[in-house]
The first five atom37 places (N, CA, C, CB, O) and aatype in JSON, in Angstrom:
{
  "aatype": [12, 3, 12, 0, 15, 16, 8, 1, 19, 10, 6, 9, 16, 12, 2, 16, 9, 0, 1, 13, 0, 11, 3, 6, 15, 7, 0, 16, 0, 9, 6, 18, 7, 10, 9, 0, 12, 10, 9, 15, 19, 0, 9, 9, 16, 9, 10, 1, 16, 19, 7, 16, 15, 10, 2, 7, 19, 13, 16, 2, 19, 2, 16, 7, 10, 16, 16, 0, 11],
  "atom_mask": [
    [1, 1, 1, 1, 1],
    [1, 1, 1, 1, 1],
    [1, 1, 1, 1, 1],
    [1, 1, 1, 1, 1],
    [1, 1, 1, 1, 1],
    [1, 1, 1, 1, 1],
    [1, 1, 1, 1, 1],
    [1, 1, 1, 1, 1],
    [1, 1, 1, 1, 1],
    [1, 1, 1, 1, 1],
    [1, 1, 1, 1, 1],
    [1, 1, 1, 1, 1],
    [1, 1, 1, 1, 1],
    [1, 1, 1, 1, 1],
    [1, 1, 1, 1, 1],
    [1, 1, 1, 1, 1],
    [1, 1, 1, 1, 1],
    [1, 1, 1, 1, 1],
    [1, 1, 1, 1, 1],
    [1, 1, 1, 1, 1],
    [1, 1, 1, 1, 1],
    [1, 1, 1, 1, 1],
    [1, 1, 1, 1, 1],
    [1, 1, 1, 1, 1],
    [1, 1, 1, 1, 1],
    [1, 1, 1, 0, 1],
    [1, 1, 1, 1, 1],
    [1, 1, 1, 1, 1],
    [1, 1, 1, 1, 1],
    [1, 1, 1, 1, 1],
    [1, 1, 1, 1, 1],
    [1, 1, 1, 1, 1],
    [1, 1, 1, 0, 1],
    [1, 1, 1, 1, 1],
    [1, 1, 1, 1, 1],
    [1, 1, 1, 1, 1],
    [1, 1, 1, 1, 1],
    [1, 1, 1, 1, 1],
    [1, 1, 1, 1, 1],
    [1, 1, 1, 1, 1],
    [1, 1, 1, 1, 1],
    [1, 1, 1, 1, 1],
    [1, 1, 1, 1, 1],
    [1, 1, 1, 1, 1],
    [1, 1, 1, 1, 1],
    [1, 1, 1, 1, 1],
    [1, 1, 1, 1, 1],
    [1, 1, 1, 1, 1],
    [1, 1, 1, 1, 1],
    [1, 1, 1, 1, 1],
    [1, 1, 1, 0, 1],
    [1, 1, 1, 1, 1],
    [1, 1, 1, 1, 1],
    [1, 1, 1, 1, 1],
    [1, 1, 1, 1, 1],
    [1, 1, 1, 0, 1],
    [1, 1, 1, 1, 1],
    [1, 1, 1, 1, 1],
    [1, 1, 1, 1, 1],
    [1, 1, 1, 1, 1],
    [1, 1, 1, 1, 1],
    [1, 1, 1, 1, 1],
    [1, 1, 1, 1, 1],
    [1, 1, 1, 0, 1],
    [1, 1, 1, 1, 1],
    [1, 1, 1, 1, 1],
    [1, 1, 1, 1, 1],
    [1, 1, 1, 1, 1],
    [1, 1, 1, 1, 1]
  ],
  "atom_positions": [
    [[-58.18, -114.92, -87.04], [-59.12, -115.09, -88.11], [-58.42, -115.83, -89.26], [-59.69, -113.72, -88.58], [-57.31, -115.47, -89.66]],
    [[-59.07, -116.85, -89.75], [-58.47, -117.6, -90.85], [-58.78, -116.93, -92.19], [-58.97, -119.05, -90.85], [-59.55, -115.97, -92.25]],
    [[-58.19, -117.42, -93.24], [-58.3, -116.82, -94.57], [-59.74, -116.86, -95.1], [-57.37, -117.55, -95.55], [-60.16, -115.91, -95.76]],
    [[-60.48, -117.92, -94.83], [-61.87, -118.04, -95.31], [-62.76, -116.99, -94.64], [-62.41, -119.46, -95.03], [-63.6, -116.37, -95.3]],
    [[-62.56, -116.8, -93.35], [-63.36, -115.79, -92.63], [-63.05, -114.39, -93.13], [-63.09, -115.88, -91.13], [-63.95, -113.58, -93.32]],
    [[-61.79, -114.1, -93.35], [-61.39, -112.8, -93.87], [-61.98, -112.57, -95.25], [-59.86, -112.69, -93.92], [-62.45, -111.47, -95.56]],
    [[-61.94, -113.6, -96.08], [-62.51, -113.49, -97.42], [-64.02, -113.24, -97.36], [-62.22, -114.78, -98.23], [-64.54, -112.43, -98.13]],
    [[-64.71, -113.9, -96.45], [-66.17, -113.74, -96.31], [-66.51, -112.32, -95.83], [-66.74, -114.78, -95.31], [-67.44, -111.71, -96.35]],
    [[-65.77, -111.81, -94.87], [-66.0, -110.44, -94.38], [-65.77, -109.44, -95.5], [-65.07, -110.13, -93.18], [-66.55, -108.5, -95.65]],
    [[-64.73, -109.64, -96.26], [-64.43, -108.76, -97.38], [-65.55, -108.82, -98.44], [-63.08, -109.13, -98.01], [-65.94, -107.8, -99.0]],
    [[-66.04, -110.03, -98.7], [-67.13, -110.21, -99.67], [-68.4, -109.5, -99.21], [-67.4, -111.7, -99.9], [-69.06, -108.83, -100.01]],
    [[-68.75, -109.65, -97.95], [-69.95, -108.99, -97.4], [-69.79, -107.48, -97.46], [-70.2, -109.43, -95.94], [-70.74, -106.77, -97.82]],
    [[-68.62, -106.98, -97.13], [-68.37, -105.54, -97.17], [-68.49, -105.0, -98.59], [-66.99, -105.22, -96.61], [-69.1, -103.96, -98.81]],
    [[-67.93, -105.7, -99.55], [-67.99, -105.27, -100.95], [-69.42, -105.31, -101.47], [-67.09, -106.15, -101.84], [-69.83, -104.42, -102.22]],
    [[-70.2, -106.33, -101.09], [-71.6, -106.41, -101.5], [-72.41, -105.26, -100.92], [-72.2, -107.76, -101.07], [-73.27, -104.7, -101.6]],
    [[-72.15, -104.92, -99.67], [-72.85, -103.81, -99.02], [-72.53, -102.49, -99.71], [-72.48, -103.74, -97.53], [-73.42, -101.68, -99.94]],
    [[-71.28, -102.28, -100.03], [-70.87, -101.05, -100.73], [-71.48, -101.01, -102.12], [-69.32, -100.96, -100.82], [-71.92, -99.94, -102.56]],
    [[-71.53, -102.13, -102.81], [-72.12, -102.17, -104.16], [-73.61, -101.86, -104.11], [-71.89, -103.54, -104.81], [-74.12, -101.12, -104.95]],
    [[-74.33, -102.43, -103.13], [-75.77, -102.14, -102.99], [-76.0, -100.66, -102.67], [-76.39, -103.02, -101.89], [-76.93, -100.05, -103.19]],
    [[-75.16, -100.11, -101.81], [-75.29, -98.69, -101.45], [-75.05, -97.81, -102.68], [-74.3, -98.33, -100.33], [-75.76, -96.81, -102.86]],
    [[-74.08, -98.15, -103.5], [-73.77, -97.35, -104.69], [-74.89, -97.43, -105.72], [-72.45, -97.82, -105.32], [-75.13, -96.47, -106.45]],
    [[-75.58, -98.57, -105.8], [-76.66, -98.74, -106.77], [-77.99, -98.15, -106.3], [-76.85, -100.2, -107.08], [-78.88, -97.93, -107.11]],
    [[-78.14, -97.89, -105.01], [-79.39, -97.39, -104.45], [-79.64, -95.96, -104.91], [-79.37, -97.45, -102.91], [-78.84, -95.07, -104.65]],
    [[-80.76, -95.75, -105.59], [-81.1, -94.43, -106.11], [-82.38, -93.88, -105.5], [-81.23, -94.48, -107.61], [-82.94, -92.92, -106.03]],
    [[-82.86, -94.45, -104.42], [-84.13, -94.03, -103.85], [-84.08, -92.6, -103.32], [-84.53, -94.97, -102.72], [-85.07, -91.88, -103.44]],
    [[-82.98, -92.18, -102.76], [-82.88, -90.81, -102.26], [-82.61, -89.8, -103.36], [0.0, 0.0, 0.0], [-82.88, -88.61, -103.18]],
    [[-82.07, -90.25, -104.48], [-81.75, -89.34, -105.58], [-83.0, -88.69, -106.15], [-81.0, -90.08, -106.68], [-82.97, -87.52, -106.53]],
    [[-84.1, -89.42, -106.23], [-85.34, -88.88, -106.77], [-85.86, -87.74, -105.9], [-86.41, -89.98, -106.89], [-86.28, -86.71, -106.42]],
    [[-85.83, -87.91, -104.6], [-86.28, -86.86, -103.69], [-85.42, -85.61, -103.83], [-86.26, -87.36, -102.24], [-85.93, -84.49, -103.8]],
    [[-84.12, -85.81, -103.96], [-83.22, -84.67, -104.12], [-83.5, -83.96, -105.44], [-81.75, -85.13, -104.06], [-83.49, -82.73, -105.49]],
    [[-83.73, -84.73, -106.5], [-84.04, -84.12, -107.8], [-85.31, -83.29, -107.74], [-84.18, -85.19, -108.88], [-85.35, -82.17, -108.24]],
    [[-86.37, -83.84, -107.11], [-87.61, -83.08, -106.97], [-87.4, -81.81, -106.14], [-88.69, -83.95, -106.32], [-87.98, -80.77, -106.44]],
    [[-86.58, -81.91, -105.12], [-86.28, -80.72, -104.32], [-85.56, -79.66, -105.12], [0.0, 0.0, 0.0], [-85.86, -78.47, -104.99]],
    [[-84.6, -80.07, -105.95], [-83.88, -79.11, -106.8], [-84.81, -78.47, -107.83], [-82.71, -79.8, -107.5], [-84.72, -77.27, -108.08]],
    [[-85.69, -79.27, -108.42], [-86.65, -78.72, -109.39], [-87.57, -77.71, -108.71], [-87.48, -79.86, -110.03], [-87.82, -76.64, -109.27]],
    [[-88.06, -78.03, -107.53], [-88.92, -77.1, -106.8], [-88.18, -75.82, -106.46], [-89.45, -77.75, -105.51], [-88.76, -74.73, -106.55]],
    [[-86.91, -75.93, -106.09], [-86.12, -74.74, -105.78], [-85.95, -73.87, -107.02], [-84.75, -75.13, -105.21], [-86.09, -72.65, -106.94]],
    [[-85.64, -74.48, -108.17], [-85.46, -73.71, -109.4], [-86.75, -73.02, -109.82], [-84.97, -74.62, -110.52], [-86.73, -71.87, -110.26]],
    [[-87.88, -73.71, -109.69], [-89.16, -73.1, -110.02], [-89.44, -71.93, -109.09], [-90.31, -74.14, -109.94], [-89.93, -70.89, -109.52]],
    [[-89.14, -72.09, -107.81], [-89.35, -71.0, -106.84], [-88.5, -69.78, -107.17], [-89.03, -71.49, -105.43], [-88.98, -68.65, -107.11]],
    [[-87.25, -70.01, -107.52], [-86.36, -68.89, -107.88], [-86.88, -68.19, -109.12], [-84.91, -69.4, -108.11], [-86.86, -66.96, -109.2]],
    [[-87.35, -68.96, -110.11], [-87.89, -68.35, -111.33], [-89.13, -67.53, -111.02], [-88.23, -69.44, -112.36], [-89.26, -66.42, -111.54]],
    [[-90.03, -68.04, -110.19], [-91.24, -67.3, -109.84], [-90.89, -66.02, -109.1], [-92.17, -68.17, -108.98], [-91.46, -64.97, -109.38]],
    [[-89.97, -66.09, -108.15], [-89.58, -64.9, -107.4], [-88.98, -63.86, -108.33], [-88.56, -65.26, -106.28], [-89.29, -62.67, -108.22]],
    [[-88.13, -64.28, -109.25], [-87.51, -63.35, -110.2], [-88.57, -62.69, -111.08], [-86.48, -64.08, -111.07], [-88.54, -61.48, -111.29]],
    [[-89.5, -63.48, -111.59], [-90.57, -62.94, -112.44], [-91.44, -61.96, -111.66], [-91.44, -64.07, -113.02], [-91.76, -60.88, -112.16]],
    [[-91.82, -62.32, -110.44], [-92.67, -61.44, -109.64], [-91.97, -60.13, -109.28], [-93.12, -62.15, -108.38], [-92.6, -59.08, -109.23]],
    [[-90.68, -60.2, -109.02], [-89.95, -58.95, -108.73], [-89.92, -58.04, -109.94], [-88.51, -59.25, -108.26], [-90.1, -56.83, -109.82]],
    [[-89.69, -58.62, -111.12], [-89.65, -57.82, -112.35], [-91.02, -57.23, -112.64], [-89.18, -58.69, -113.55], [-91.13, -56.04, -112.95]],
    [[-92.06, -58.04, -112.55], [-93.42, -57.56, -112.8], [-93.81, -56.53, -111.74], [-94.43, -58.74, -112.8], [-94.45, -55.53, -112.06]],
    [[-93.42, -56.76, -110.5], [-93.73, -55.81, -109.43], [-93.09, -54.46, -109.67], [0.0, 0.0, 0.0], [-93.72, -53.43, -109.44]],
    [[-91.86, -54.45, -110.12], [-91.16, -53.2, -110.41], [-91.85, -52.47, -111.56], [-89.68, -53.46, -110.74], [-92.03, -51.26, -111.52]],
    [[-92.22, -53.22, -112.59], [-92.91, -52.62, -113.74], [-94.26, -52.06, -113.32], [-93.1, -53.65, -114.86], [-94.63, -50.95, -113.72]],
    [[-95.01, -52.81, -112.52], [-96.32, -52.34, -112.05], [-96.18, -51.1, -111.17], [-97.04, -53.45, -111.28], [-97.01, -50.19, -111.23]],
    [[-95.15, -51.07, -110.37], [-94.92, -49.9, -109.52], [-94.71, -48.66, -110.4], [-93.69, -50.14, -108.59], [-95.22, -47.59, -110.1]],
    [[-93.96, -48.82, -111.48], [-93.74, -47.71, -112.41], [-95.04, -47.28, -113.07], [0.0, 0.0, 0.0], [-95.28, -46.08, -113.23]],
    [[-95.87, -48.23, -113.47], [-97.16, -47.9, -114.1], [-98.05, -47.14, -113.13], [-97.88, -49.17, -114.58], [-98.62, -46.11, -113.49]],
    [[-98.17, -47.62, -111.9], [-99.01, -46.94, -110.92], [-98.46, -45.56, -110.55], [-99.14, -47.79, -109.67], [-99.23, -44.63, -110.29]],
    [[-97.15, -45.41, -110.53], [-96.56, -44.1, -110.28], [-96.92, -43.13, -111.4], [-95.03, -44.21, -110.16], [-97.26, -41.97, -111.14]],
    [[-96.86, -43.6, -112.65], [-97.24, -42.75, -113.78], [-98.72, -42.38, -113.74], [-96.93, -43.45, -115.1], [-99.09, -41.24, -114.02]],
    [[-99.56, -43.33, -113.38], [-101.0, -43.06, -113.28], [-101.24, -42.05, -112.16], [-101.8, -44.37, -113.01], [-102.02, -41.12, -112.33]],
    [[-100.58, -42.23, -111.04], [-100.74, -41.31, -109.92], [-100.27, -39.9, -110.3], [-99.96, -41.82, -108.68], [-100.93, -38.91, -109.98]],
    [[-99.15, -39.83, -110.98], [-98.64, -38.54, -111.42], [-99.61, -37.87, -112.39], [-97.27, -38.7, -112.07], [-99.86, -36.67, -112.3]],
    [[-100.14, -38.68, -113.32], [-101.12, -38.14, -114.28], [-102.38, -37.65, -113.6], [0.0, 0.0, 0.0], [-102.91, -36.6, -113.97]],
    [[-102.86, -38.38, -112.62], [-104.08, -37.96, -111.9], [-103.82, -36.74, -111.04], [-104.6, -39.11, -111.03], [-104.68, -35.87, -110.92]],
    [[-102.63, -36.66, -110.46], [-102.31, -35.53, -109.59], [-102.17, -34.24, -110.39], [-101.02, -35.81, -108.8], [-102.63, -33.18, -109.96]],
    [[-101.53, -34.31, -111.55], [-101.33, -33.1, -112.37], [-102.6, -32.72, -113.11], [-100.19, -33.3, -113.37], [-102.71, -31.58, -113.56]],
    [[-103.56, -33.61, -113.26], [-104.8, -33.32, -113.97], [-105.77, -32.51, -113.11], [-105.47, -34.62, -114.41], [-106.75, -31.98, -113.63]],
    [[-105.54, -32.4, -111.85], [-106.46, -31.68, -110.96], [-106.45, -30.23, -111.21], [-106.13, -31.92, -109.54], [-107.18, -29.49, -110.55]]
  ]
}
C-alpha cells in the first residue's frame, strides 16, 4: 500500500468515527426510557406509601366497627 492509499484509509476511518461520535439519534430514545423509568419508580413509591396509609385507616375503621358491636 502506498502512502496516498494509507492516508485515504485513515481519512475515511477518522470521518466515520467523527460521524459516529456526533450521532445523537439513539440518545433521545435512551433519555425517554430513563425518564419513563424514573416516573415509574416515583409512582410505585407513592402507591406503596398511600397503600400502607390506607391499610392503617381501614384497620382502624374495622377495629372501630368491631368494638362498637
